[in-house]
Coordinates of C-alpha atoms in Angstrom, one line a residue:
M379 CA 0.0 0.0 0.0
T380 CA 1.4 3.4 -0.9
G381 CA 0.8 6.7 0.8
A382 CA -1.9 9.1 -0.3
V383 CA -0.9 11.8 -2.9
T384 CA -1.5 15.0 -1.1
G385 CA -1.7 18.6 -2.4
A386 CA 1.7 19.2 -0.8
H387 CA 3.3 16.3 -2.7
V388 CA 1.8 17.6 -6.0
R389 CA 3.1 21.2 -5.3
E390 CA 6.6 19.9 -4.4
T391 CA 6.7 17.9 -7.7
N392 CA 5.5 20.9 -9.7
V393 CA 8.3 23.0 -8.2
Q394 CA 10.9 20.4 -9.0
V395 CA 9.7 20.1 -12.6
V396 CA 9.7 23.8 -13.1
Y397 CA 13.2 24.2 -11.6
R398 CA 14.5 21.5 -14.0
A399 CA 12.9 23.2 -16.9
I400 CA 14.3 26.6 -16.0
R401 CA 17.8 25.1 -15.7
Q402 CA 17.5 23.4 -19.1
S403 CA 15.8 26.2 -21.0
H404 CA 16.7 29.6 -19.5
P405 CA 16.0 32.4 -20.0
V406 CA 12.3 31.7 -20.0
T407 CA 9.1 33.5 -19.1
R408 CA 6.2 32.3 -17.0
A409 CA 4.0 31.8 -20.0
Q410 CA 6.7 29.9 -21.9
L411 CA 7.2 27.5 -18.9
A412 CA 3.4 26.9 -18.6
R413 CA 3.2 26.0 -22.3
Y414 CA 6.3 23.9 -22.4
L415 CA 5.3 21.9 -19.3
G416 CA 1.6 21.7 -20.1
M417 CA 0.8 23.4 -16.8
S418 CA -1.8 25.9 -16.0
K419 CA -0.5 29.4 -15.6
P420 CA -1.4 29.7 -11.9
T421 CA 0.4 26.4 -11.2
A422 CA 3.5 27.5 -13.0
N423 CA 3.4 30.9 -11.3
R424 CA 3.1 29.4 -7.8
A425 CA 6.1 27.2 -8.6
I426 CA 8.2 30.1 -9.8
D427 CA 7.2 32.2 -6.8
D428 CA 8.3 29.3 -4.5
L429 CA 11.7 29.1 -6.3
L430 CA 12.2 32.9 -6.1
G431 CA 11.4 32.8 -2.4
A432 CA 14.0 30.0 -1.9
G433 CA 16.6 31.9 -3.8
L434 CA 17.0 29.2 -6.5
V435 CA 15.9 31.3 -9.5
E436 CA 16.2 35.0 -10.3
E437 CA 15.0 37.5 -12.9
V438 CA 17.5 37.7 -15.8
P439 CA 17.9 40.1 -18.7
R440 CA 15.5 39.9 -21.6
P441 CA 17.2 38.1 -24.6
K442 CA 18.1 40.5 -27.4
N443 CA 16.2 38.4 -30.0
A444 CA 13.1 38.1 -27.9
A445 CA 9.9 39.1 -29.7
G446 CA 6.5 40.2 -28.4
Y447 CA 5.5 41.8 -25.2
D448 CA 7.9 43.0 -22.5
A449 CA 7.8 39.8 -20.3
V450 CA 10.0 39.0 -17.3
Y451 CA 12.5 36.3 -17.9
F452 CA 13.9 33.9 -15.3
G453 CA 17.0 31.8 -15.0
P454 CA 18.6 29.6 -12.3
R455 CA 20.6 31.4 -9.6
A456 CA 24.0 29.7 -9.9
Q457 CA 25.3 31.1 -6.6
A458 CA 22.4 29.4 -4.7
A459 CA 24.8 26.6 -3.7
T460 CA 28.4 25.5 -4.2
V461 CA 30.4 22.3 -4.1
L462 CA 34.0 21.5 -3.0
A463 CA 36.0 19.3 -5.3
L464 CA 39.3 17.6 -4.2
D465 CA 41.9 15.6 -6.2
L466 CA 44.5 13.8 -4.1
G467 CA 47.6 13.0 -6.1
S468 CA 51.0 11.7 -5.1
R469 CA 52.5 15.2 -5.0
F470 CA 49.5 17.7 -4.8
L471 CA 46.1 18.0 -3.3
R472 CA 44.1 20.1 -5.8
A473 CA 40.9 21.7 -4.7
C474 CA 38.2 24.1 -6.1
V475 CA 34.8 25.5 -5.3
A476 CA 32.2 25.6 -8.1
D477 CA 28.7 27.0 -8.3
L478 CA 25.6 25.3 -9.6
D479 CA 26.6 26.0 -13.2
G480 CA 29.8 24.2 -12.7
T481 CA 31.8 27.4 -12.9
V482 CA 34.9 27.2 -10.9
L483 CA 34.9 30.2 -8.5
A484 CA 38.4 29.5 -7.1
R485 CA 41.0 26.8 -7.3
L486 CA 44.1 26.0 -5.2
D487 CA 46.8 23.4 -5.6
Q488 CA 48.7 22.5 -2.5
P489 CA 51.9 20.3 -2.4
V490 CA 51.6 17.4 0.0
S491 CA 54.7 16.3 1.8
S492 CA 53.3 12.8 2.3
N493 CA 50.0 10.9 1.8
D494 CA 49.7 10.1 5.5
P495 CA 46.0 10.5 6.2
E496 CA 46.5 12.9 9.1
H497 CA 48.5 15.2 6.8
V498 CA 46.0 14.9 4.0
L499 CA 43.2 15.8 6.4
D500 CA 45.1 18.9 7.6
V501 CA 45.8 20.1 4.0
A502 CA 42.2 19.5 3.0
T503 CA 40.9 21.5 5.9
A504 CA 43.3 24.4 5.1
L505 CA 42.3 24.4 1.4
R506 CA 38.6 24.4 2.3
D507 CA 39.1 27.4 4.6
E508 CA 41.1 29.3 2.0
L509 CA 38.6 28.6 -0.7
V510 CA 35.6 29.6 1.5
A511 CA 37.4 32.9 2.3
A512 CA 38.2 33.5 -1.3
T513 CA 34.6 32.9 -2.6
G514 CA 32.5 33.8 0.4
A515 CA 30.6 30.5 -0.2
A516 CA 30.2 27.6 2.1
P517 CA 30.0 24.4 0.1
E518 CA 27.1 21.9 0.5
I519 CA 29.2 18.8 -0.1
A520 CA 32.8 17.7 -0.9
T521 CA 33.9 15.1 -3.5
I522 CA 37.4 13.7 -3.4
G523 CA 39.2 11.6 -6.0
I524 CA 41.8 9.1 -4.6
G525 CA 43.9 6.5 -6.4
G526 CA 42.7 3.1 -5.2
V527 CA 39.6 1.0 -4.9
I528 CA 37.0 2.9 -2.8
D529 CA 34.5 0.6 -1.2
P530 CA 31.1 2.1 -2.2
R531 CA 29.6 0.9 1.1
T532 CA 32.1 2.3 3.5
G533 CA 34.2 4.9 1.7
I534 CA 37.4 3.1 2.8
V535 CA 40.4 3.0 0.4
H536 CA 41.7 -0.4 -0.6
D537 CA 44.6 -1.3 -3.0
A538 CA 45.7 2.3 -2.6
N539 CA 48.2 3.8 -5.1
Q540 CA 50.0 5.3 -2.1
D541 CA 50.8 2.8 0.7
A542 CA 50.0 5.4 3.4
L543 CA 46.4 5.6 2.3
E544 CA 45.7 1.8 2.5
G545 CA 42.6 1.4 4.8
F546 CA 42.0 5.2 5.0
A547 CA 38.4 5.8 5.9
A548 CA 38.3 8.7 3.5
R549 CA 34.5 9.4 3.6
A550 CA 34.1 9.4 7.3
E551 CA 37.3 11.1 8.3
L552 CA 37.1 13.9 5.7
S553 CA 33.4 14.5 6.6
A554 CA 34.4 14.9 10.3
V555 CA 37.1 17.5 9.6
L556 CA 35.4 19.3 6.8
D557 CA 32.0 19.3 8.6
L558 CA 30.4 18.3 5.2
P559 CA 28.9 15.3 3.6
V560 CA 31.7 13.7 1.6
I561 CA 31.7 11.5 -1.5
A562 CA 35.0 9.5 -1.9
E563 CA 35.6 8.1 -5.4
N564 CA 38.3 6.6 -7.4
D565 CA 40.2 9.3 -9.2
I566 CA 40.0 7.7 -12.7
N567 CA 36.3 7.2 -12.3
L568 CA 36.0 10.9 -11.6
A569 CA 38.1 11.7 -14.7
A570 CA 35.7 9.6 -16.8
V571 CA 32.7 11.5 -15.3
G572 CA 34.5 14.8 -16.1
E573 CA 35.2 13.9 -19.7
G574 CA 31.6 12.8 -20.1
W575 CA 30.3 16.0 -18.7
R576 CA 32.5 18.6 -20.4
G577 CA 35.3 16.8 -22.3
A578 CA 36.0 14.3 -25.0
G579 CA 33.1 12.0 -23.9
L580 CA 30.4 14.6 -24.1
G581 CA 27.3 13.0 -25.6
V582 CA 28.9 9.6 -25.7
R583 CA 26.9 7.0 -23.7
N584 CA 29.5 4.2 -23.7
F585 CA 33.2 5.0 -23.4
A586 CA 36.3 4.4 -21.3
F587 CA 38.7 6.9 -19.9
L588 CA 42.1 5.1 -20.0
S589 CA 44.7 6.8 -17.8
I590 CA 48.4 5.9 -18.4
G591 CA 50.8 7.4 -16.0
S592 CA 52.5 6.0 -12.9
G593 CA 49.8 3.4 -13.1
V594 CA 47.1 2.3 -15.5
G595 CA 43.4 2.4 -14.8
A596 CA 40.1 2.8 -16.6
G597 CA 36.9 4.7 -15.8
L598 CA 33.9 3.1 -17.5
V599 CA 30.8 5.0 -18.6
L600 CA 28.1 2.6 -19.7
G601 CA 24.7 3.7 -20.8
G602 CA 25.6 7.2 -19.8
E603 CA 26.3 6.2 -16.2
L604 CA 29.6 5.6 -14.3
H605 CA 30.1 1.9 -13.8
R606 CA 31.9 1.2 -10.5
G607 CA 31.3 -2.5 -10.1
V608 CA 30.2 -4.4 -6.9
N609 CA 33.3 -3.5 -4.9
G610 CA 34.2 -0.3 -6.7
A611 CA 37.0 -2.1 -8.6
A612 CA 35.7 -1.8 -12.2
G613 CA 38.5 -0.6 -14.4
E614 CA 41.4 -1.9 -12.3
I615 CA 43.0 -3.5 -15.4
D616 CA 46.6 -3.3 -14.5
H617 CA 46.8 -4.9 -11.1
V618 CA 50.4 -5.6 -10.1
P619 CA 50.9 -9.0 -8.3
E620 CA 52.4 -8.7 -4.8
G621 CA 56.1 -8.6 -4.8
Q622 CA 56.4 -7.0 -8.3
R623 CA 57.0 -3.3 -9.1
F624 CA 55.2 -3.5 -12.4
R625 CA 53.9 -5.8 -15.1
S626 CA 56.3 -6.1 -18.0
D627 CA 53.4 -5.8 -20.6
S628 CA 52.1 -2.6 -19.0
P629 CA 52.3 0.9 -20.5
A630 CA 52.7 2.3 -17.0
A631 CA 55.6 4.6 -16.4
D632 CA 57.8 2.1 -14.6
A633 CA 57.4 -0.6 -17.3
F634 CA 57.9 2.0 -20.1
L635 CA 61.1 3.3 -18.5
A636 CA 62.4 -0.2 -18.0
H637 CA 62.0 -0.7 -21.8
V638 CA 63.5 2.7 -22.5
W639 CA 66.6 2.1 -20.4
Q640 CA 67.1 -1.3 -22.0
H641 CA 66.9 0.1 -25.6
S642 CA 68.2 3.6 -25.4
D643 CA 70.2 6.2 -23.5
F644 CA 67.1 8.3 -22.6
V645 CA 66.6 8.7 -18.9
T646 CA 63.0 10.0 -18.5
T647 CA 59.7 9.6 -20.4
E648 CA 59.8 13.4 -20.9
E649 CA 63.1 13.0 -22.8
V650 CA 61.6 10.3 -25.0
V651 CA 58.5 12.4 -25.8
A652 CA 60.5 15.5 -26.6
A653 CA 62.9 13.6 -28.9
A654 CA 59.9 11.9 -30.6
R655 CA 58.5 15.3 -31.4
Q656 CA 61.8 16.1 -33.1
R657 CA 61.4 12.9 -35.1
D658 CA 64.3 11.1 -33.4
E659 CA 64.1 7.5 -34.8
C660 CA 65.0 5.8 -31.6
A661 CA 62.4 7.8 -29.7
L662 CA 59.7 7.1 -32.3
H663 CA 60.4 3.3 -31.9
L664 CA 60.0 3.6 -28.2
V665 CA 56.7 5.6 -28.5
A666 CA 55.5 2.9 -31.0
W667 CA 56.2 0.2 -28.3
E668 CA 54.3 2.2 -25.7
A669 CA 51.4 2.8 -28.1
A670 CA 51.1 -1.0 -28.7
R671 CA 50.9 -1.6 -25.0
I672 CA 48.2 1.0 -24.6
A673 CA 46.3 -0.5 -27.6
E674 CA 46.5 -4.0 -26.0
H675 CA 44.9 -2.6 -22.8
A676 CA 42.3 -0.8 -24.8
A677 CA 41.4 -4.0 -26.7
R678 CA 40.9 -5.8 -23.4
I679 CA 38.3 -3.2 -22.4
T680 CA 36.6 -3.2 -25.7
S681 CA 36.3 -7.0 -25.9
V682 CA 34.3 -7.0 -22.6
V683 CA 32.2 -3.8 -22.7
D684 CA 32.2 -2.9 -26.4
V685 CA 32.6 0.9 -25.9
S686 CA 32.5 3.3 -28.8
L687 CA 35.3 5.6 -27.5
I688 CA 38.6 5.3 -25.6
V689 CA 39.7 8.6 -24.1
L690 CA 43.5 8.7 -23.3
G691 CA 44.6 10.6 -20.2
G692 CA 47.3 10.5 -17.5
G693 CA 50.8 11.9 -17.6
I694 CA 51.8 9.6 -20.6
G695 CA 48.4 9.3 -22.2
L696 CA 48.0 13.0 -22.7
N697 CA 50.7 13.0 -25.4
G698 CA 48.0 12.3 -27.9
D699 CA 49.8 14.0 -30.8
L700 CA 52.3 11.1 -30.6
L701 CA 50.1 8.2 -29.3
A702 CA 46.6 8.5 -30.6
E703 CA 47.2 7.6 -34.2
P704 CA 49.4 4.5 -33.5
V705 CA 47.0 3.4 -30.8
R706 CA 44.2 3.6 -33.3
A707 CA 46.2 1.7 -35.9
T708 CA 47.2 -1.1 -33.5
L709 CA 43.8 -1.4 -32.0
S710 CA 42.1 -1.8 -35.4
G711 CA 44.1 -5.0 -35.7
L712 CA 43.3 -6.3 -32.2
S713 CA 39.5 -5.7 -32.1
A714 CA 36.8 -6.7 -34.6
Y715 CA 34.9 -3.5 -33.5
P716 CA 37.6 -1.0 -32.7
P717 CA 36.4 2.2 -30.9
A718 CA 37.4 5.7 -31.7
V719 CA 40.5 6.9 -29.8
E720 CA 40.7 10.5 -28.6
T721 CA 42.9 12.4 -26.1
S722 CA 41.4 14.0 -23.0
Q723 CA 40.1 17.5 -23.5
L724 CA 40.4 18.4 -19.8
G725 CA 44.0 17.3 -19.1
E726 CA 45.0 17.4 -15.5
A727 CA 41.7 19.1 -14.6
A728 CA 39.6 16.0 -15.5
I729 CA 39.5 14.6 -12.0
L730 CA 38.5 17.9 -10.4
T731 CA 35.9 18.4 -13.2
G732 CA 34.4 15.0 -12.5
A733 CA 34.4 15.8 -8.7
V734 CA 32.4 19.0 -9.4
A735 CA 29.9 17.1 -11.6
T736 CA 29.5 14.4 -9.0
G737 CA 29.0 16.8 -6.2
L738 CA 26.5 18.9 -8.2
S739 CA 24.5 15.7 -9.0
S740 CA 24.2 14.9 -5.3
V741 CA 23.3 18.5 -4.3
L742 CA 20.7 18.9 -7.1
A743 CA 18.9 15.7 -6.1
D744 CA 17.3 17.4 -3.1
L745 CA 18.2 21.1 -3.3
V746 CA 14.7 22.2 -4.3
T747 CA 12.9 20.2 -1.6
T748 CA 15.2 21.4 1.2
R749 CA 15.4 25.1 0.1
V750 CA 11.7 25.5 -0.6
S751 CA 10.8 23.8 2.7
A752 CA 13.2 26.1 4.6
A753 CA 11.8 29.2 3.0
S754 CA 8.2 28.3 3.6

């Protein structure tokens, strides 16, 4: 048996529907909203008035190409709420505050001397305080990207990229020091979300973000949604057995460098990349070896989930001018249905962008209900 549908429920639903329509179609008038949604004008007007009273929408300038009478136009109030995004890497904790449009209001990158949880918590708190002071906005939620498998039930980090973070109760401990709800997510998963929201995966319902750097990982977007797996371990395609530093068939930096040192006098991956751009023959052969390893990993993903796009990212993967074409060529011989291959459009901002998108999705889920109720 379900509960009775009351007038309050109907009104709440109408307000939410109108808010979504304003976010999607602004600037818009009361009459346009009523026609678009098939609502009566009084119903649309009540919903708009509720949203105005809650500070969620505002009057906006009349469009220059608007025809007809001098109507009042409305749009969402982007400053009505903000989110805090965090990206914990091996050397930096990056952070930003963004509004409801996803516009970054302020960003700070702070070096971390270690990934010891206590130090991470201290740096995160300091960054939060500085960003709040800079923007004058108190975030509704924080989302952090961390290298490792994040248990979706507990928010605890397992198989961490940094040993000090193994077993870190990221969600609970960050929530306690930040005094905010916290979403803890695998960093490559967030990069995939970011590319799908505002990057190379925009409008693509099935794709993989393949990060190649100090490690290799994939973020999977299937049917337009991030796929985490039962334990949050989806995309962990380059697991290194205990006792080994790297897999010999991996495109990760350690494996690539081992191959580089065996076959050349180059010392760093940066040297190889720079020489390849100068068309150095040895460097080009090394890049071709790396591209083949990347293509093999991409083929494994494609054979299981049949995505239409692979987005390359990470410190090595972002060298798309050298890698994308040979990866495409090799992949076409490894897969019966090879996906397109593109380079990340967001670069090192992909994880933060995904953290912003994830935080906004959570906030917007109940923003209208809580704000309109508080204003009533």
